[in-house]
Amino acid sequence: MSAHGGKKAILAALGANAGIAVAKFAGFLITGSSSMLAESVHSVADTSNQGLLLLGQKKAEREADQLHPFGYGRNRYFYSFVVALVLFTLGSLFAIYEGIHKIQHPEELNSAFVAIAILFIAICLEGYSFRTAAKESRPLKGNASWWNFIRTSRSPELPVVLLEDTGALIGLVLALGGVGLTMVTGNPVFDGIGTLCIGVLLGIIAVILIIEMQSLLIGEGATAVETELILNALVDGTRIERVIHCKTQYLGPEEILVAAKVAVPVGSTIEPDLDRLSAGDRPETDLQAPDKP
């Protein structure tokens, strides 16, 4: 479910960002607005990011082999980490540089109304992309808050798209504010300030993504709720008396490795009933009889 939903949200974001990037670049060429240029580069980076997420999903589908006996599921984490780096370098650093440059050397805007019209169109398209990502995320989010979903989700694509779209929407509002204030006051410095704010915003989002994706790439275990379900499935009171210790690690968004050391009744050779766990989540067990009766 998370892979399918993630792909639908990625494709929606890819289409929206590609169209927005073309419109923003046209607006920059007409108006000369640095905010429009920063937003144009931001949209190009976002479009590239969606392609990287799709590539990561494709790479993750490779069958396990001798070199990677647990499969290639972590490709989705790796490419999501690359996305965070791209967002930071192409999006944040460029916008900060352009914003500082325009504040130091302000330039007059041409046809500011064109920029405003394009920004409104971009807000509508980004809103559609964000709505799609939010809709696909709700079944996985459950009753958790959005922030908790981003922090605990083991499916990387949906949090990436959600944060990207959130940053894009706020960035568009900042660009609109910069262009609008420049029109009202006649001072192009506001356009540079808007660009600088966009850069700082993208930097914050990129750092959050880098931290989360790095954690997934290294290897995260099951959540507290998932661990409780695993332990309840292992301990049945007859074939397994208790779990001595249990370690888990996600090999990919849909694959989890479970290594459990359990105590069974003396003389028992019956393995635990693992049918209560889904086929993809059955833990590997190290059955060991207790030292004492």
mmCIF file of C-alpha atoms in Angstrom:
data_model
loop_
_atom_site.group_PDB
_atom_site.id
_atom_site.type_symbol
_atom_site.label_atom_id
_atom_site.label_comp_id
_atom_site.label_asym_id
_atom_site.label_seq_id
_atom_site.Cartn_x
_atom_site.Cartn_y
_atom_site.Cartn_z
ATOM 1 C CA MET A 1 0.000 0.000 0.000
ATOM 2 C CA SER A 2 2.766 2.456 0.862
ATOM 3 C CA ALA A 3 4.643 1.753 -2.358
ATOM 4 C CA HIS A 4 1.532 2.216 -4.513
ATOM 5 C CA GLY A 5 0.391 5.298 -2.680
ATOM 6 C CA GLY A 6 3.865 6.781 -2.746
ATOM 7 C CA LYS A 7 4.110 6.322 -6.517
ATOM 8 C CA LYS A 8 0.777 8.043 -7.104
ATOM 9 C CA ALA A 9 1.824 11.021 -4.969
ATOM 10 C CA ILE A 10 5.220 11.171 -6.722
ATOM 11 C CA LEU A 11 3.642 11.209 -10.195
ATOM 12 C CA ALA A 12 1.237 13.960 -9.154
ATOM 13 C CA ALA A 13 4.133 16.027 -7.782
ATOM 14 C CA LEU A 14 6.234 15.338 -10.887
ATOM 15 C CA GLY A 15 3.562 16.633 -13.248
ATOM 16 C CA ALA A 16 2.782 19.682 -11.113
ATOM 17 C CA ASN A 17 6.426 20.667 -10.578
ATOM 18 C CA ALA A 18 7.353 20.271 -14.244
ATOM 19 C CA GLY A 19 4.529 22.582 -15.309
ATOM 20 C CA ILE A 20 5.312 25.056 -12.547
ATOM 21 C CA ALA A 21 9.019 25.155 -13.437
ATOM 22 C CA VAL A 22 8.241 26.108 -17.058
ATOM 23 C CA ALA A 23 5.785 28.814 -15.960
ATOM 24 C CA LYS A 24 8.178 30.256 -13.371
ATOM 25 C CA PHE A 25 11.107 30.448 -15.766
ATOM 26 C CA ALA A 26 8.881 32.254 -18.254
ATOM 27 C CA GLY A 27 7.864 34.633 -15.488
ATOM 28 C CA PHE A 28 11.488 35.256 -14.535
ATOM 29 C CA LEU A 29 12.469 36.024 -18.141
ATOM 30 C CA ILE A 30 9.602 38.525 -18.395
ATOM 31 C CA THR A 31 9.921 40.200 -14.974
ATOM 32 C CA GLY A 32 13.542 39.703 -13.914
ATOM 33 C CA SER A 33 12.329 38.861 -10.390
ATOM 34 C CA SER A 34 14.914 37.086 -8.219
ATOM 35 C CA SER A 35 12.082 35.481 -6.234
ATOM 36 C CA MET A 36 10.781 33.991 -9.468
ATOM 37 C CA LEU A 37 14.263 32.751 -10.362
ATOM 38 C CA ALA A 38 14.693 31.141 -6.929
ATOM 39 C CA GLU A 39 11.281 29.513 -7.220
ATOM 40 C CA SER A 40 12.129 28.343 -10.756
ATOM 41 C CA VAL A 41 15.284 26.587 -9.554
ATOM 42 C CA HIS A 42 13.292 25.206 -6.613
ATOM 43 C CA SER A 43 10.727 23.680 -8.991
ATOM 44 C CA VAL A 44 13.449 22.228 -11.245
ATOM 45 C CA ALA A 45 15.043 20.649 -8.163
ATOM 46 C CA ASP A 46 11.662 19.281 -7.056
ATOM 47 C CA THR A 47 11.008 17.822 -10.515
ATOM 48 C CA SER A 48 14.408 16.125 -10.472
ATOM 49 C CA ASN A 49 13.674 14.862 -6.977
ATOM 50 C CA GLN A 50 10.497 13.104 -8.092
ATOM 51 C CA GLY A 51 12.505 11.362 -10.805
ATOM 52 C CA LEU A 52 15.032 10.223 -8.198
ATOM 53 C CA LEU A 53 12.249 8.859 -5.962
ATOM 54 C CA LEU A 54 10.818 6.869 -8.875
ATOM 55 C CA LEU A 55 14.312 5.573 -9.691
ATOM 56 C CA GLY A 56 14.747 4.509 -6.063
ATOM 57 C CA GLN A 57 11.493 2.545 -6.158
ATOM 58 C CA LYS A 58 12.551 0.849 -9.388
ATOM 59 C CA LYS A 59 15.975 -0.085 -7.993
ATOM 60 C CA ALA A 60 14.371 -1.457 -4.812
ATOM 61 C CA GLU A 61 12.372 -4.005 -6.845
ATOM 62 C CA ARG A 62 15.502 -5.981 -7.784
ATOM 63 C CA GLU A 63 15.579 -9.558 -6.541
ATOM 64 C CA ALA A 64 17.917 -10.515 -3.715
ATOM 65 C CA ASP A 65 21.226 -12.011 -4.813
ATOM 66 C CA GLN A 66 24.419 -13.347 -3.256
ATOM 67 C CA LEU A 67 25.876 -9.861 -2.824
ATOM 68 C CA HIS A 68 22.684 -8.492 -1.252
ATOM 69 C CA PRO A 69 20.913 -11.494 0.307
ATOM 70 C CA PHE A 70 18.292 -9.279 1.992
ATOM 71 C CA GLY A 71 17.391 -7.524 -1.236
ATOM 72 C CA TYR A 72 17.646 -3.931 -2.446
ATOM 73 C CA GLY A 73 14.807 -2.325 -0.480
ATOM 74 C CA ARG A 74 17.072 0.309 1.053
ATOM 75 C CA ASN A 75 17.542 1.876 -2.360
ATOM 76 C CA ARG A 76 14.391 3.824 -1.559
ATOM 77 C CA TYR A 77 16.088 5.277 1.518
ATOM 78 C CA PHE A 78 19.295 6.067 -0.384
ATOM 79 C CA TYR A 79 17.581 7.965 -3.201
ATOM 80 C CA SER A 80 15.395 9.828 -0.709
ATOM 81 C CA PHE A 81 18.605 10.907 1.047
ATOM 82 C CA VAL A 82 19.980 12.127 -2.298
ATOM 83 C CA VAL A 83 16.742 14.093 -2.781
ATOM 84 C CA ALA A 84 17.330 15.872 0.520
ATOM 85 C CA LEU A 85 20.855 16.809 -0.566
ATOM 86 C CA VAL A 86 19.613 18.103 -3.930
ATOM 87 C CA LEU A 87 16.926 20.184 -2.209
ATOM 88 C CA PHE A 88 19.575 21.678 0.086
ATOM 89 C CA THR A 89 22.174 22.453 -2.580
ATOM 90 C CA LEU A 90 20.114 23.408 -5.641
ATOM 91 C CA GLY A 91 17.199 24.847 -3.717
ATOM 92 C CA SER A 92 18.388 26.398 -0.485
ATOM 93 C CA LEU A 93 21.948 27.498 -1.190
ATOM 94 C CA PHE A 94 21.096 28.971 -4.592
ATOM 95 C CA ALA A 95 18.127 30.918 -3.208
ATOM 96 C CA ILE A 96 20.187 32.271 -0.292
ATOM 97 C CA TYR A 97 22.939 33.365 -2.667
ATOM 98 C CA GLU A 98 20.478 34.993 -5.072
ATOM 99 C CA GLY A 99 18.622 36.707 -2.230
ATOM 100 C CA ILE A 100 21.787 38.239 -0.755
ATOM 101 C CA HIS A 101 22.896 39.350 -4.227
ATOM 102 C CA LYS A 102 19.557 41.067 -4.941
ATOM 103 C CA ILE A 103 19.539 42.801 -1.554
ATOM 104 C CA GLN A 104 23.030 44.154 -2.190
ATOM 105 C CA HIS A 105 22.299 45.007 -5.829
ATOM 106 C CA PRO A 106 18.526 45.557 -6.211
ATOM 107 C CA GLU A 107 17.027 45.512 -9.710
ATOM 108 C CA GLU A 108 13.689 46.877 -10.898
ATOM 109 C CA LEU A 109 10.901 44.427 -11.759
ATOM 110 C CA ASN A 110 9.231 44.348 -15.161
ATOM 111 C CA SER A 111 5.602 43.254 -15.609
ATOM 112 C CA ALA A 112 5.147 42.338 -11.959
ATOM 113 C CA PHE A 113 1.502 41.446 -12.613
ATOM 114 C CA VAL A 114 2.700 38.594 -14.830
ATOM 115 C CA ALA A 115 4.776 37.224 -11.943
ATOM 116 C CA ILE A 116 1.791 37.431 -9.588
ATOM 117 C CA ALA A 117 -0.462 35.596 -12.066
ATOM 118 C CA ILE A 118 2.118 32.826 -12.501
ATOM 119 C CA LEU A 119 2.579 32.504 -8.737
ATOM 120 C CA PHE A 120 -1.180 32.085 -8.246
ATOM 121 C CA ILE A 121 -1.251 29.353 -10.908
ATOM 122 C CA ALA A 122 1.711 27.664 -9.213
ATOM 123 C CA ILE A 123 -0.053 27.774 -5.837
ATOM 124 C CA CYS A 124 -3.057 25.967 -7.368
ATOM 125 C CA LEU A 125 -0.856 23.251 -8.918
ATOM 126 C CA GLU A 126 1.205 22.780 -5.754
ATOM 127 C CA GLY A 127 -2.014 22.626 -3.756
ATOM 128 C CA TYR A 128 -3.197 19.761 -5.960
ATOM 129 C CA SER A 129 0.097 17.919 -5.457
ATOM 130 C CA PHE A 130 -0.029 18.462 -1.684
ATOM 131 C CA ARG A 131 -3.660 17.290 -1.511
ATOM 132 C CA THR A 132 -2.760 14.085 -3.369
ATOM 133 C CA ALA A 133 0.181 13.364 -1.053
ATOM 134 C CA ALA A 134 -1.923 14.050 2.047
ATOM 135 C CA LYS A 135 -4.726 11.789 0.798
ATOM 136 C CA GLU A 136 -2.303 8.928 0.119
ATOM 137 C CA SER A 137 -0.636 9.402 3.520
ATOM 138 C CA ARG A 138 -3.772 9.280 5.697
ATOM 139 C CA PRO A 139 -4.208 5.468 5.659
ATOM 140 C CA LEU A 140 -0.596 5.097 6.840
ATOM 141 C CA LYS A 141 -0.747 8.008 9.278
ATOM 142 C CA GLY A 142 -3.763 6.746 11.196
ATOM 143 C CA ASN A 143 -4.446 8.806 14.299
ATOM 144 C CA ALA A 144 -0.898 10.126 14.579
ATOM 145 C CA SER A 145 -0.077 13.774 13.983
ATOM 146 C CA TRP A 146 1.468 14.784 10.659
ATOM 147 C CA TRP A 147 4.765 15.583 12.361
ATOM 148 C CA ASN A 148 4.805 12.193 14.082
ATOM 149 C CA PHE A 149 4.023 10.514 10.755
ATOM 150 C CA ILE A 150 7.021 12.215 9.140
ATOM 151 C CA ARG A 151 9.264 11.235 12.062
ATOM 152 C CA THR A 152 8.152 7.583 12.327
ATOM 153 C CA SER A 153 7.170 6.606 8.770
ATOM 154 C CA ARG A 154 9.323 3.856 7.284
ATOM 155 C CA SER A 155 8.068 4.709 3.786
ATOM 156 C CA PRO A 156 10.313 7.595 2.704
ATOM 157 C CA GLU A 157 8.540 8.911 -0.395
ATOM 158 C CA LEU A 158 5.378 10.279 1.196
ATOM 159 C CA PRO A 159 7.153 12.326 3.907
ATOM 160 C CA VAL A 160 9.537 13.679 1.255
ATOM 161 C CA VAL A 161 6.698 14.751 -1.046
ATOM 162 C CA LEU A 162 4.694 16.205 1.856
ATOM 163 C CA LEU A 163 7.608 18.308 3.086
ATOM 164 C CA GLU A 164 8.557 19.362 -0.441
ATOM 165 C CA ASP A 165 5.020 20.480 -1.223
ATOM 166 C CA THR A 166 4.681 22.252 2.117
ATOM 167 C CA GLY A 167 7.919 24.118 1.478
ATOM 168 C CA ALA A 168 6.830 24.927 -2.075
ATOM 169 C CA LEU A 169 3.494 26.371 -0.948
ATOM 170 C CA ILE A 170 5.084 28.511 1.767
ATOM 171 C CA GLY A 171 7.830 29.529 -0.664
ATOM 172 C CA LEU A 172 5.259 30.643 -3.226
ATOM 173 C CA VAL A 173 3.537 32.773 -0.592
ATOM 174 C CA LEU A 174 6.919 34.312 0.311
ATOM 175 C CA ALA A 175 7.664 35.002 -3.358
ATOM 176 C CA LEU A 176 4.214 36.534 -3.762
ATOM 177 C CA GLY A 177 4.849 38.726 -0.745
ATOM 178 C CA GLY A 178 8.242 39.839 -2.076
ATOM 179 C CA VAL A 179 6.872 40.742 -5.505
ATOM 180 C CA GLY A 180 3.772 42.378 -4.017
ATOM 181 C CA LEU A 181 5.734 44.565 -1.600
ATOM 182 C CA THR A 182 8.072 45.561 -4.416
ATOM 183 C CA MET A 183 5.078 46.670 -6.475
ATOM 184 C CA VAL A 184 3.489 48.611 -3.603
ATOM 185 C CA THR A 185 6.633 50.317 -2.301
ATOM 186 C CA GLY A 186 8.641 50.522 -5.487
ATOM 187 C CA ASN A 187 11.615 49.106 -3.547
ATOM 188 C CA PRO A 188 13.074 45.964 -5.225
ATOM 189 C CA VAL A 189 14.912 45.052 -2.016
ATOM 190 C CA PHE A 190 11.737 43.286 -0.849
ATOM 191 C CA ASP A 191 12.070 40.881 -3.782
ATOM 192 C CA GLY A 192 15.553 39.960 -2.552
ATOM 193 C CA ILE A 193 14.289 39.553 1.015
ATOM 194 C CA GLY A 194 11.568 37.198 -0.233
ATOM 195 C CA THR A 195 14.209 35.164 -2.078
ATOM 196 C CA LEU A 196 16.398 34.953 1.026
ATOM 197 C CA CYS A 197 13.442 33.741 3.124
ATOM 198 C CA ILE A 198 12.730 31.044 0.539
ATOM 199 C CA GLY A 199 16.334 29.863 0.800
ATOM 200 C CA VAL A 200 16.198 29.663 4.600
ATOM 201 C CA LEU A 201 12.886 27.767 4.441
ATOM 202 C CA LEU A 202 14.245 25.219 1.967
ATOM 203 C CA GLY A 203 17.357 24.799 4.102
ATOM 204 C CA ILE A 204 15.268 23.943 7.183
ATOM 205 C CA ILE A 205 13.179 21.409 5.264
ATOM 206 C CA ALA A 206 16.274 19.873 3.667
ATOM 207 C CA VAL A 207 18.002 19.443 7.048
ATOM 208 C CA ILE A 208 14.899 17.713 8.472
ATOM 209 C CA LEU A 209 14.832 15.345 5.499
ATOM 210 C CA ILE A 210 18.571 14.663 5.698
ATOM 211 C CA ILE A 211 18.278 13.713 9.387
ATOM 212 C CA GLU A 212 15.267 11.450 8.836
ATOM 213 C CA MET A 213 16.595 9.747 5.699
ATOM 214 C CA GLN A 214 20.034 9.221 7.253
ATOM 215 C CA SER A 215 18.381 7.436 10.170
ATOM 216 C CA LEU A 216 16.409 5.170 7.825
ATOM 217 C CA LEU A 217 19.478 4.500 5.695
ATOM 218 C CA ILE A 218 21.520 3.361 8.701
ATOM 219 C CA GLY A 219 18.658 1.114 9.794
ATOM 220 C CA GLU A 220 15.656 1.754 12.043
ATOM 221 C CA GLY A 221 13.806 -0.845 14.070
ATOM 222 C CA ALA A 222 10.096 -1.436 14.467
ATOM 223 C CA THR A 223 7.990 1.144 16.243
ATOM 224 C CA ALA A 224 6.731 0.475 19.768
ATOM 225 C CA VAL A 225 3.311 -0.587 18.456
ATOM 226 C CA GLU A 226 4.829 -2.917 15.863
ATOM 227 C CA THR A 227 7.195 -4.441 18.436
ATOM 228 C CA GLU A 228 4.271 -5.171 20.752
ATOM 229 C CA LEU A 229 2.411 -6.918 17.915
ATOM 230 C CA ILE A 230 5.469 -9.037 17.119
ATOM 231 C CA LEU A 231 5.964 -10.056 20.751
ATOM 232 C CA ASN A 232 2.272 -10.905 21.150
ATOM 233 C CA ALA A 233 2.463 -13.091 18.041
ATOM 234 C CA LEU A 234 5.520 -14.944 19.379
ATOM 235 C CA VAL A 235 4.419 -15.629 22.952
ATOM 236 C CA ASP A 236 1.456 -18.006 23.168
ATOM 237 C CA GLY A 237 2.042 -19.479 26.638
ATOM 238 C CA THR A 238 2.452 -23.056 25.432
ATOM 239 C CA ARG A 239 5.028 -23.360 22.673
ATOM 240 C CA ILE A 240 6.951 -20.247 23.730
ATOM 241 C CA GLU A 241 7.159 -19.229 27.380
ATOM 242 C CA ARG A 242 8.839 -15.866 26.950
ATOM 243 C CA VAL A 243 10.963 -13.755 24.643
ATOM 244 C CA ILE A 244 14.487 -13.340 26.001
ATOM 245 C CA HIS A 245 15.268 -10.516 23.623
ATOM 246 C CA CYS A 246 14.062 -9.289 20.256
ATOM 247 C CA LYS A 247 15.769 -7.104 17.680
ATOM 248 C CA THR A 248 14.211 -5.673 14.535
ATOM 249 C CA GLN A 249 15.407 -3.698 11.544
ATOM 250 C CA TYR A 250 13.659 -2.410 8.452
ATOM 251 C CA LEU A 251 15.267 -3.687 5.253
ATOM 252 C CA GLY A 252 12.863 -1.543 3.242
ATOM 253 C CA PRO A 253 9.451 0.060 3.737
ATOM 254 C CA GLU A 254 7.665 -3.288 3.271
ATOM 255 C CA GLU A 255 10.314 -5.619 4.748
ATOM 256 C CA ILE A 256 11.339 -6.022 8.367
ATOM 257 C CA LEU A 257 13.908 -8.436 9.784
ATOM 258 C CA VAL A 258 13.023 -9.856 13.209
ATOM 259 C CA ALA A 259 15.598 -11.789 15.241
ATOM 260 C CA ALA A 260 14.170 -13.169 18.483
ATOM 261 C CA LYS A 261 15.751 -15.326 21.182
ATOM 262 C CA VAL A 262 12.959 -17.170 22.942
ATOM 263 C CA ALA A 263 12.526 -19.658 25.802
ATOM 264 C CA VAL A 264 10.462 -22.782 25.122
ATOM 265 C CA PRO A 265 9.268 -25.467 27.557
ATOM 266 C CA VAL A 266 11.827 -28.163 28.399
ATOM 267 C CA GLY A 267 11.885 -30.879 25.765
ATOM 268 C CA SER A 268 9.731 -28.921 23.369
ATOM 269 C CA THR A 269 10.626 -29.160 19.685
ATOM 270 C CA ILE A 270 7.536 -27.376 18.374
ATOM 271 C CA GLU A 271 8.242 -24.168 16.572
ATOM 272 C CA PRO A 272 6.107 -21.093 17.308
ATOM 273 C CA ASP A 273 3.013 -20.390 15.247
ATOM 274 C CA LEU A 274 4.122 -17.581 12.978
ATOM 275 C CA ASP A 275 1.017 -17.700 10.800
ATOM 276 C CA ARG A 276 -0.452 -14.844 12.837
ATOM 277 C CA LEU A 277 2.142 -12.539 11.319
ATOM 278 C CA SER A 278 1.817 -11.464 7.694
ATOM 279 C CA ALA A 279 3.956 -13.441 5.266
ATOM 280 C CA GLY A 280 6.341 -10.531 4.681
ATOM 281 C CA ASP A 281 6.841 -9.825 8.379
ATOM 282 C CA ARG A 282 7.532 -13.268 9.832
ATOM 283 C CA PRO A 283 10.480 -13.028 12.205
ATOM 284 C CA GLU A 284 13.527 -15.253 12.163
ATOM 285 C CA THR A 285 13.728 -16.998 15.524
ATOM 286 C CA ASP A 286 16.575 -18.421 17.524
ATOM 287 C CA LEU A 287 14.774 -21.071 19.600
ATOM 288 C CA GLN A 288 16.552 -21.857 22.836
ATOM 289 C CA ALA A 289 15.347 -23.896 25.778
ATOM 290 C CA PRO A 290 15.664 -22.217 29.174
ATOM 291 C CA ASP A 291 18.665 -23.059 31.333
ATOM 292 C CA LYS A 292 16.444 -24.122 34.224
ATOM 293 C CA PRO A 293 12.973 -25.723 34.271
#
